[in-house]
PDB file of C-alpha atoms in Angstrom:
ATOM      1  CA  MET A  55      11.705   0.052  12.954  1.00  0.00           C
ATOM      2  CA  VAL A  56      14.770  -2.485  13.101  1.00  0.00           C
ATOM      3  CA  HIS A  57      17.829  -0.922  12.115  1.00  0.00           C
ATOM      4  CA  LEU A  58      20.449  -3.386  10.840  1.00  0.00           C
ATOM      5  CA  LYS A  59      23.278  -1.696  12.477  1.00  0.00           C
ATOM      6  CA  ASP A  60      21.234  -1.935  15.896  1.00  0.00           C
ATOM      7  CA  ALA A  61      20.061  -5.525  15.311  1.00  0.00           C
ATOM      8  CA  SER A  62      20.181  -7.988  18.009  1.00  0.00           C
ATOM      9  CA  ALA A  63      21.417 -11.572  18.090  1.00  0.00           C
ATOM     10  CA  PHE A  64      17.546 -12.110  18.075  1.00  0.00           C
ATOM     11  CA  ASP A  65      17.027 -10.181  15.168  1.00  0.00           C
ATOM     12  CA  TYR A  66      19.569 -12.022  12.964  1.00  0.00           C
ATOM     13  CA  VAL A  67      17.986 -15.348  14.018  1.00  0.00           C
ATOM     14  CA  ARG A  68      14.675 -14.015  12.572  1.00  0.00           C
ATOM     15  CA  PHE A  69      16.143 -12.756   9.657  1.00  0.00           C
ATOM     16  CA  VAL A  70      17.681 -15.670   8.633  1.00  0.00           C
ATOM     17  CA  LEU A  71      14.346 -17.794   9.092  1.00  0.00           C
ATOM     18  CA  SER A  72      12.275 -15.065   7.453  1.00  0.00           C
ATOM     19  CA  ALA A  73      14.778 -15.411   4.664  1.00  0.00           C
ATOM     20  CA  VAL A  74      14.387 -19.142   4.534  1.00  0.00           C
ATOM     21  CA  LEU A  75      10.801 -18.980   4.519  1.00  0.00           C
ATOM     22  CA  LEU A  76      10.632 -16.353   1.423  1.00  0.00           C
ATOM     23  CA  THR A  77      13.151 -18.106  -0.528  1.00  0.00           C
ATOM     24  CA  PHE A  78      11.434 -21.462  -0.036  1.00  0.00           C
ATOM     25  CA  SER A  79       7.763 -20.025  -0.762  1.00  0.00           C
ATOM     26  CA  PHE A  80       9.059 -18.169  -3.953  1.00  0.00           C
ATOM     27  CA  VAL A  81      10.826 -21.291  -5.305  1.00  0.00           C
ATOM     28  CA  CYS A  82       7.616 -23.269  -4.727  1.00  0.00           C
ATOM     29  CA  THR A  83       5.418 -20.627  -6.141  1.00  0.00           C
ATOM     30  CA  GLY A  84       7.650 -19.870  -9.078  1.00  0.00           C
ATOM     31  CA  TYR A  85       8.065 -23.587  -9.986  1.00  0.00           C
ATOM     32  CA  ALA A  86       4.521 -24.274  -9.713  1.00  0.00           C
ATOM     33  CA  ILE A  87       3.672 -21.276 -12.368  1.00  0.00           C
ATOM     34  CA  VAL A  88       6.437 -22.158 -14.619  1.00  0.00           C
ATOM     35  CA  THR A  89       5.267 -26.161 -14.983  1.00  0.00           C
ATOM     36  CA  GLN A  90       1.522 -25.123 -15.018  1.00  0.00           C
ATOM     37  CA  LYS A  91       0.652 -26.691 -11.486  1.00  0.00           C
ATOM     38  CA  THR A  92      -1.760 -23.835 -10.759  1.00  0.00           C
ATOM     39  CA  GLY A  93      -5.303 -22.747 -11.100  1.00  0.00           C
ATOM     40  CA  PHE A  94      -4.320 -20.310 -13.711  1.00  0.00           C
ATOM     41  CA  TRP A  95      -5.461 -20.677 -17.806  1.00  0.00           C
ATOM     42  CA  LYS A  96      -3.387 -23.734 -19.273  1.00  0.00           C
ATOM     43  CA  GLU A  97      -3.494 -21.870 -22.719  1.00  0.00           C
ATOM     44  CA  VAL A  98      -0.960 -19.153 -21.206  1.00  0.00           C
ATOM     45  CA  PRO A  99       2.678 -20.322 -21.118  1.00  0.00           C
ATOM     46  CA  GLY A 100       4.306 -20.933 -17.837  1.00  0.00           C
ATOM     47  CA  TRP A 101       6.918 -18.393 -18.642  1.00  0.00           C
ATOM     48  CA  ALA A 102       4.188 -15.828 -19.539  1.00  0.00           C
ATOM     49  CA  ALA A 103       2.338 -16.677 -16.166  1.00  0.00           C
ATOM     50  CA  MET A 104       5.748 -16.165 -14.086  1.00  0.00           C
ATOM     51  CA  ILE A 105       6.374 -12.836 -15.969  1.00  0.00           C
ATOM     52  CA  LEU A 106       2.539 -11.981 -15.250  1.00  0.00           C
ATOM     53  CA  PHE A 107       3.136 -12.556 -11.529  1.00  0.00           C
ATOM     54  CA  ILE A 108       6.261 -10.337 -11.295  1.00  0.00           C
ATOM     55  CA  VAL A 109       4.525  -7.896 -12.919  1.00  0.00           C
ATOM     56  CA  VAL A 110       1.580  -8.095 -10.248  1.00  0.00           C
ATOM     57  CA  LEU A 111       4.063  -7.755  -7.757  1.00  0.00           C
ATOM     58  CA  ILE A 112       5.653  -4.648  -8.828  1.00  0.00           C
ATOM     59  CA  LEU A 113       2.191  -2.786  -9.857  1.00  0.00           C
ATOM     60  CA  LEU A 114       1.116  -3.851  -5.908  1.00  0.00           C
ATOM     61  CA  GLY A 115       4.318  -2.740  -4.581  1.00  0.00           C
ATOM     62  CA  VAL A 116       3.661   0.630  -6.395  1.00  0.00           C
ATOM     63  CA  VAL A 117      -0.028   1.294  -5.149  1.00  0.00           C
ATOM     64  CA  GLU A 118       0.578  -0.134  -1.761  1.00  0.00           C
ATOM     65  CA  GLY A 119       3.830   2.244  -1.380  1.00  0.00           C
ATOM     66  CA  LEU A 120       1.946   5.291  -3.015  1.00  0.00           C
ATOM     67  CA  GLN A 121      -0.700   5.269  -0.480  1.00  0.00           C
ATOM     68  CA  LEU A 122       2.077   5.319   2.567  1.00  0.00           C
ATOM     69  CA  ALA A 123       4.069   8.026   0.628  1.00  0.00           C
ATOM     70  CA  LEU A 124       1.232  10.672   0.244  1.00  0.00           C
ATOM     71  CA  VAL A 125       0.424  10.214   3.889  1.00  0.00           C
ATOM     72  CA  GLU A 126       3.584  10.550   5.089  1.00  0.00           C
ATOM     73  CA  LEU A 127       4.385  13.426   2.783  1.00  0.00           C
ATOM     74  CA  LYS A 128       1.898  15.641   5.256  1.00  0.00           C
ATOM     75  CA  ARG A 129       4.523  15.467   7.818  1.00  0.00           C
ATOM     76  CA  GLN A 130       7.075  17.122   5.697  1.00  0.00           C
ATOM     77  CA  LYS A 131       7.736  20.730   4.903  1.00  0.00           C
ATOM     78  CA  PRO A 132       7.212  21.490   1.215  1.00  0.00           C
ATOM     79  CA  LYS A 133       9.984  24.228   0.939  1.00  0.00           C
ATOM     80  CA  THR A 134      12.376  21.479   2.227  1.00  0.00           C
ATOM     81  CA  TYR A 135      11.946  19.137  -1.098  1.00  0.00           C
ATOM     82  CA  LYS A 136      10.197  21.625  -3.500  1.00  0.00           C
ATOM     83  CA  ASP A 137      13.432  22.238  -5.807  1.00  0.00           C
ATOM     84  CA  SER A 138      15.451  18.884  -4.990  1.00  0.00           C
ATOM     85  CA  HIS A 139      12.180  16.391  -5.971  1.00  0.00           C
ATOM     86  CA  PRO A 140       9.952  18.644  -8.203  1.00  0.00           C
ATOM     87  CA  ALA A 141       7.784  15.418  -9.134  1.00  0.00           C
ATOM     88  CA  ALA A 142       7.254  14.536  -5.528  1.00  0.00           C
ATOM     89  CA  TYR A 143       6.374  18.227  -4.973  1.00  0.00           C
ATOM     90  CA  LYS A 144       4.054  18.696  -7.623  1.00  0.00           C
ATOM     91  CA  LEU A 145       2.216  15.117  -6.973  1.00  0.00           C
ATOM     92  CA  GLY A 146       1.835  16.009  -3.258  1.00  0.00           C
ATOM     93  CA  GLU A 147       0.209  19.137  -4.673  1.00  0.00           C
ATOM     94  CA  ILE A 148      -2.268  17.548  -6.753  1.00  0.00           C
ATOM     95  CA  ALA A 149      -3.312  14.958  -4.445  1.00  0.00           C
ATOM     96  CA  SER A 150      -3.986  17.807  -1.529  1.00  0.00           C
ATOM     97  CA  ARG A 151      -6.489  19.342  -3.765  1.00  0.00           C
ATOM     98  CA  SER A 152     -10.250  18.999  -2.999  1.00  0.00           C
ATOM     99  CA  ASP A 153     -10.918  15.359  -2.189  1.00  0.00           C
ATOM    100  CA  ASN A 154      -8.295  13.943  -4.475  1.00  0.00           C
ATOM    101  CA  ILE A 155      -6.992  12.026  -1.649  1.00  0.00           C
ATOM    102  CA  GLU A 156     -10.212  10.024  -1.191  1.00  0.00           C
ATOM    103  CA  LYS A 157     -10.775   9.551  -4.753  1.00  0.00           C
ATOM    104  CA  PHE A 158      -7.247   8.268  -5.081  1.00  0.00           C
ATOM    105  CA  LEU A 159      -7.813   5.824  -2.302  1.00  0.00           C
ATOM    106  CA  VAL A 160     -11.315   4.297  -3.621  1.00  0.00           C
ATOM    107  CA  GLY A 161      -9.473   3.826  -7.001  1.00  0.00           C
ATOM    108  CA  ARG A 162      -6.182   2.310  -5.067  1.00  0.00           C
ATOM    109  CA  GLN A 163      -8.459  -0.002  -3.550  1.00  0.00           C
ATOM    110  CA  MET A 164     -10.054  -1.172  -6.592  1.00  0.00           C
ATOM    111  CA  ILE A 165      -6.611  -1.844  -8.130  1.00  0.00           C
ATOM    112  CA  VAL A 166      -5.259  -3.762  -5.044  1.00  0.00           C
ATOM    113  CA  VAL A 167      -8.041  -5.963  -4.864  1.00  0.00           C
ATOM    114  CA  PHE A 168      -7.896  -6.852  -8.306  1.00  0.00           C
ATOM    115  CA  LEU A 169      -4.165  -7.598  -8.235  1.00  0.00           C
ATOM    116  CA  VAL A 170      -4.403  -9.489  -5.186  1.00  0.00           C
ATOM    117  CA  PHE A 171      -7.344 -11.904  -6.607  1.00  0.00           C
ATOM    118  CA  PHE A 172      -5.252 -12.122 -10.032  1.00  0.00           C
ATOM    119  CA  ALA A 173      -2.367 -13.210  -8.154  1.00  0.00           C
ATOM    120  CA  ALA A 174      -4.283 -15.813  -6.302  1.00  0.00           C
ATOM    121  CA  LYS A 175      -5.572 -17.283  -9.389  1.00  0.00           C
ATOM    122  CA  LEU A 176      -1.957 -17.401 -10.745  1.00  0.00           C
ATOM    123  CA  THR A 177      -0.631 -19.118  -7.799  1.00  0.00           C
ATOM    124  CA  ALA A 178      -3.182 -21.425  -6.363  1.00  0.00           C
ATOM    125  CA  ILE A 179      -1.054 -24.491  -6.457  1.00  0.00           C
ATOM    126  CA  THR A 180      -2.641 -27.760  -7.696  1.00  0.00           C
ATOM    127  CA  VAL A 181      -0.784 -31.038  -7.236  1.00  0.00           C
ATOM    128  CA  PRO A 182      -2.165 -33.449  -9.553  1.00  0.00           C
ATOM    129  CA  GLY A 183      -0.995 -36.809  -8.842  1.00  0.00           C
ATOM    130  CA  GLN A 184       0.882 -35.458  -5.802  1.00  0.00           C
ATOM    131  CA  GLU A 185       3.515 -34.647  -8.597  1.00  0.00           C
ATOM    132  CA  PHE A 186       5.705 -31.556  -7.359  1.00  0.00           C
ATOM    133  CA  LEU A 187       9.279 -30.293  -6.792  1.00  0.00           C
ATOM    134  CA  PHE A 188       9.377 -32.802  -3.797  1.00  0.00           C
ATOM    135  CA  PRO A 189       7.010 -35.368  -2.393  1.00  0.00           C
ATOM    136  CA  VAL A 190       4.098 -33.577  -1.128  1.00  0.00           C
ATOM    137  CA  PRO A 191       1.981 -35.404   1.808  1.00  0.00           C
ATOM    138  CA  ASP A 192      -1.861 -34.853   1.447  1.00  0.00           C
ATOM    139  CA  TRP A 193      -2.244 -32.666   4.443  1.00  0.00           C
ATOM    140  CA  VAL A 194       0.750 -30.538   3.145  1.00  0.00           C
ATOM    141  CA  SER A 195      -0.691 -29.812  -0.150  1.00  0.00           C
ATOM    142  CA  THR A 196      -4.084 -29.112   1.313  1.00  0.00           C
ATOM    143  CA  ILE A 197      -3.006 -26.461   3.884  1.00  0.00           C
ATOM    144  CA  PHE A 198       0.072 -25.085   2.321  1.00  0.00           C
ATOM    145  CA  LEU A 199      -0.211 -25.280  -1.374  1.00  0.00           C
ATOM    146  CA  GLU A 200      -3.884 -25.366  -2.318  1.00  0.00           C
ATOM    147  CA  THR A 201      -4.890 -22.488  -0.195  1.00  0.00           C
ATOM    148  CA  GLY A 202      -2.152 -20.063  -1.381  1.00  0.00           C
ATOM    149  CA  LEU A 203      -0.318 -19.905   1.625  1.00  0.00           C
ATOM    150  CA  LEU A 204       3.022 -19.781   0.432  1.00  0.00           C
ATOM    151  CA  ALA A 205       2.141 -17.282  -2.593  1.00  0.00           C
ATOM    152  CA  SER A 206       0.933 -15.109   0.184  1.00  0.00           C
ATOM    153  CA  ILE A 207       4.186 -14.844   2.224  1.00  0.00           C
ATOM    154  CA  VAL A 208       5.933 -13.779  -1.229  1.00  0.00           C
ATOM    155  CA  VAL A 209       3.153 -11.139  -1.816  1.00  0.00           C
ATOM    156  CA  VAL A 210       3.033 -10.025   1.891  1.00  0.00           C
ATOM    157  CA  ILE A 211       6.806  -9.545   2.119  1.00  0.00           C
ATOM    158  CA  VAL A 212       7.746  -8.312  -1.322  1.00  0.00           C
ATOM    159  CA  ALA A 213       4.985  -6.558  -2.900  1.00  0.00           C
ATOM    160  CA  GLN A 214       3.171  -5.128   0.531  1.00  0.00           C
ATOM    161  CA  LEU A 215       5.570  -4.532   3.406  1.00  0.00           C
ATOM    162  CA  THR A 216       8.758  -3.882   1.844  1.00  0.00           C
ATOM    163  CA  PRO A 217       7.410  -0.725  -0.220  1.00  0.00           C
ATOM    164  CA  GLN A 218       5.066   0.469   2.549  1.00  0.00           C
ATOM    165  CA  ILE A 219       8.138   0.603   4.995  1.00  0.00           C
ATOM    166  CA  VAL A 220      10.261   2.243   2.111  1.00  0.00           C
ATOM    167  CA  ALA A 221       7.563   4.761   1.327  1.00  0.00           C
ATOM    168  CA  SER A 222       7.053   5.504   4.960  1.00  0.00           C
ATOM    169  CA  ILE A 223      10.725   6.319   5.505  1.00  0.00           C
ATOM    170  CA  PHE A 224      11.585   8.150   2.218  1.00  0.00           C
ATOM    171  CA  PRO A 225       8.179   9.276   1.010  1.00  0.00           C
ATOM    172  CA  VAL A 226       9.698  12.196  -0.936  1.00  0.00           C
ATOM    173  CA  GLN A 227      12.070   9.830  -2.862  1.00  0.00           C
ATOM    174  CA  PHE A 228       9.473   7.536  -3.636  1.00  0.00           C
ATOM    175  CA  LEU A 229       6.961   9.868  -4.825  1.00  0.00           C
ATOM    176  CA  ASP A 230       9.438  11.331  -7.097  1.00  0.00           C
ATOM    177  CA  ILE A 231       9.847   7.884  -8.941  1.00  0.00           C
ATOM    178  CA  LEU A 232       8.734   8.370 -12.748  1.00  0.00           C
ATOM    179  CA  ILE A 233       5.749   5.779 -12.511  1.00  0.00           C
ATOM    180  CA  MET A 234       4.156   7.292  -9.312  1.00  0.00           C
ATOM    181  CA  ARG A 235       2.200   9.989 -11.362  1.00  0.00           C
ATOM    182  CA  PRO A 236       0.604   7.734 -13.898  1.00  0.00           C
ATOM    183  CA  VAL A 237      -0.208   5.268 -11.406  1.00  0.00           C
ATOM    184  CA  TYR A 238      -2.031   8.016  -9.134  1.00  0.00           C
ATOM    185  CA  TYR A 239      -3.968   9.321 -12.170  1.00  0.00           C
ATOM    186  CA  SER A 240      -4.944   5.718 -13.088  1.00  0.00           C
ATOM    187  CA  CYS A 241      -6.342   5.495  -9.374  1.00  0.00           C
ATOM    188  CA  VAL A 242      -8.176   8.640  -9.654  1.00  0.00           C
ATOM    189  CA  PHE A 243      -9.635   7.669 -13.014  1.00  0.00           C
ATOM    190  CA  LEU A 244     -10.890   4.408 -11.628  1.00  0.00           C
ATOM    191  CA  GLU A 245     -12.866   6.167  -9.086  1.00  0.00           C
ATOM    192  CA  TYR A 246     -14.300   8.620 -11.735  1.00  0.00           C
ATOM    193  CA  THR A 247     -15.762   5.751 -13.948  1.00  0.00           C
ATOM    194  CA  GLY A 248     -18.291   5.189 -11.156  1.00  0.00           C
ATOM    195  CA  VAL A 249     -17.754   1.499 -10.746  1.00  0.00           C
ATOM    196  CA  SER A 250     -17.577   1.809  -6.870  1.00  0.00           C
ATOM    197  CA  HIS A 251     -19.369   5.149  -6.552  1.00  0.00           C
ATOM    198  CA  VAL A 252     -22.115   3.895  -4.470  1.00  0.00           C
ATOM    199  CA  CYS A 253     -19.563   3.484  -1.708  1.00  0.00           C
ATOM    200  CA  TRP A 254     -20.038   7.080  -1.022  1.00  0.00           C
ATOM    201  CA  VAL A 255     -23.752   6.500  -0.478  1.00  0.00           C
ATOM    202  CA  LEU A 256     -22.484   3.767   2.106  1.00  0.00           C
ATOM    203  CA  VAL A 257     -20.250   6.210   3.626  1.00  0.00           C
ATOM    204  CA  HIS A 258     -23.162   8.710   4.248  1.00  0.00           C
ATOM    205  CA  LEU A 259     -25.420   5.858   5.597  1.00  0.00           C
ATOM    206  CA  LEU A 260     -22.624   4.614   8.025  1.00  0.00           C
ATOM    207  CA  SER A 261     -21.802   8.127   9.350  1.00  0.00           C
ATOM    208  CA  LEU A 262     -25.535   8.489   9.851  1.00  0.00           C
ATOM    209  CA  THR A 263     -26.036   5.204  11.572  1.00  0.00           C
ATOM    210  CA  PHE A 264     -23.029   5.836  14.309  1.00  0.00           C
ATOM    211  CA  GLY A 265     -23.885   9.717  14.488  1.00  0.00           C
ATOM    212  CA  MET A 266     -20.635  10.597  13.095  1.00  0.00           C
ATOM    213  CA  LYS A 267     -20.708  14.234  12.487  1.00  0.00           C
ATOM    214  CA  SER A 268     -17.996  17.024  10.940  1.00  0.00           C
ATOM    215  CA  GLY A 269     -18.728  19.757  13.247  1.00  0.00           C
ATOM    216  CA  ASN A 270     -15.789  19.089  15.686  1.00  0.00           C
ATOM    217  CA  GLU A 271     -12.535  17.656  13.754  1.00  0.00           C
ATOM    218  CA  VAL A 272      -9.555  17.403  15.544  1.00  0.00           C
ATOM    219  CA  TRP A 273      -6.263  17.978  13.793  1.00  0.00           C
ATOM    220  CA  MET A 274      -2.504  17.085  14.988  1.00  0.00           C
ATOM    221  CA  SER A 275       0.134  19.191  13.747  1.00  0.00           C
ATOM    222  CA  GLU A 276       3.888  19.867  15.183  1.00  0.00           C
ATOM    223  CA  GLY A 277       3.931  22.773  17.747  1.00  0.00           C
ATOM    224  CA  LYS A 278       6.596  25.374  18.207  1.00  0.00           C
ATOM    225  CA  GLY A 279       8.216  26.408  21.317  1.00  0.00           C
ATOM    226  CA  LYS A 280       8.191  30.033  22.882  1.00  0.00           C
ATOM    227  CA  ASP A 281      11.799  30.747  20.726  1.00  0.00           C
ATOM    228  CA  GLY A 282       9.856  29.690  17.411  1.00  0.00           C
ATOM    229  CA  ASN A 283      11.783  26.761  16.790  1.00  0.00           C
ATOM    230  CA  GLN A 284      10.129  23.479  15.766  1.00  0.00           C
ATOM    231  CA  ASN A 285       8.737  21.457  19.022  1.00  0.00           C
ATOM    232  CA  PRO A 286       9.312  17.665  18.651  1.00  0.00           C
ATOM    233  CA  GLY A 287       5.529  17.348  20.432  1.00  0.00           C
ATOM    234  CA  PHE A 288       2.262  18.355  18.600  1.00  0.00           C
ATOM    235  CA  GLU A 289      -0.356  20.986  18.421  1.00  0.00           C
ATOM    236  CA  VAL A 290      -3.906  19.808  18.781  1.00  0.00           C
ATOM    237  CA  GLU A 291      -6.219  22.315  16.751  1.00  0.00           C
ATOM    238  CA  VAL A 292      -9.827  21.830  17.209  1.00  0.00           C
ATOM    239  CA  VAL A 293     -11.677  22.871  13.804  1.00  0.00           C
ATOM    240  CA  ARG A 294     -15.193  23.919  14.590  1.00  0.00           C
ATOM    241  CA  GLY A 295     -18.164  24.190  11.772  1.00  0.00           C
ATOM    242  CA  PRO A 296     -19.860  21.783   9.669  1.00  0.00           C
ATOM    243  CA  ASN A 297     -17.919  22.692   6.759  1.00  0.00           C
ATOM    244  CA  ALA A 298     -14.474  22.748   8.671  1.00  0.00           C
ATOM    245  CA  SER A 299     -11.280  21.495   6.847  1.00  0.00           C
ATOM    246  CA  ARG A 300      -7.540  22.463   6.794  1.00  0.00           C
ATOM    247  CA  THR A 301      -7.769  24.747   3.761  1.00  0.00           C
ATOM    248  CA  ASN A 302     -10.722  26.779   4.681  1.00  0.00           C
ATOM    249  CA  GLU A 303      -8.870  27.837   7.840  1.00  0.00           C
ATOM    250  CA  PRO A 304     -12.313  28.277  10.078  1.00  0.00           C
ATOM    251  CA  ASP A 305     -12.563  29.280  13.825  1.00  0.00           C
ATOM    252  CA  ARG A 306      -9.773  27.096  15.560  1.00  0.00           C
ATOM    253  CA  ASP A 307      -8.970  26.878  19.195  1.00  0.00           C
ATOM    254  CA  ARG A 308      -5.374  25.860  20.483  1.00  0.00           C
ATOM    255  CA  VAL A 309      -5.215  23.389  23.061  1.00  0.00           C
TER     256      VAL A 309
END
């Protein structure tokens, strides 16, 4: 991670270049959406399409960050945030039950794919007669505009990388945001509908193909020193048994 206070001169050069690229990409994409120079339905006004694009960015950021926050939450001690962030504690508790995380990931991926394809529909820029915000050569239009490359820069930086990094650094605070639980339940509900239920069959077939078995699972957890204090290193736990899990606590070897 790059801390601003520790950033080097080279980092600041890249900050400026990235900011300029993001601004340019957003201006071009926003202009194309508002003036209806994209592949989106012409029946939708440009201002309404722009609102839809912003909503897509927000929703994509939420589902992207939610996954990272739930993963990073496992590294936190529940007692350290149970009282200060009850919403995050409750959501983490719900997600850790049974196979809820797997169900969430299935539903979340469905939402991500839908949002990404919808964003592509919104932002695939077409330049009829080469009329645009500025003169556009044919090769520039083909490579940068019609492919959605500029829009992808906006989506990746604003709606994916930024919320993911924030959620990985501040998982508890991220999960404490009010919208997180409804989005989590929406993901689980999508998995419940069975639209992608065949993926569980494919998972089974793939594991059989490569000889993957759940007999010996390795878990990494923070270890403790002889004085009982938390050790910055890790403790390796080999869980044995076909039904081994963290909740069942079967025979376990310390390495």
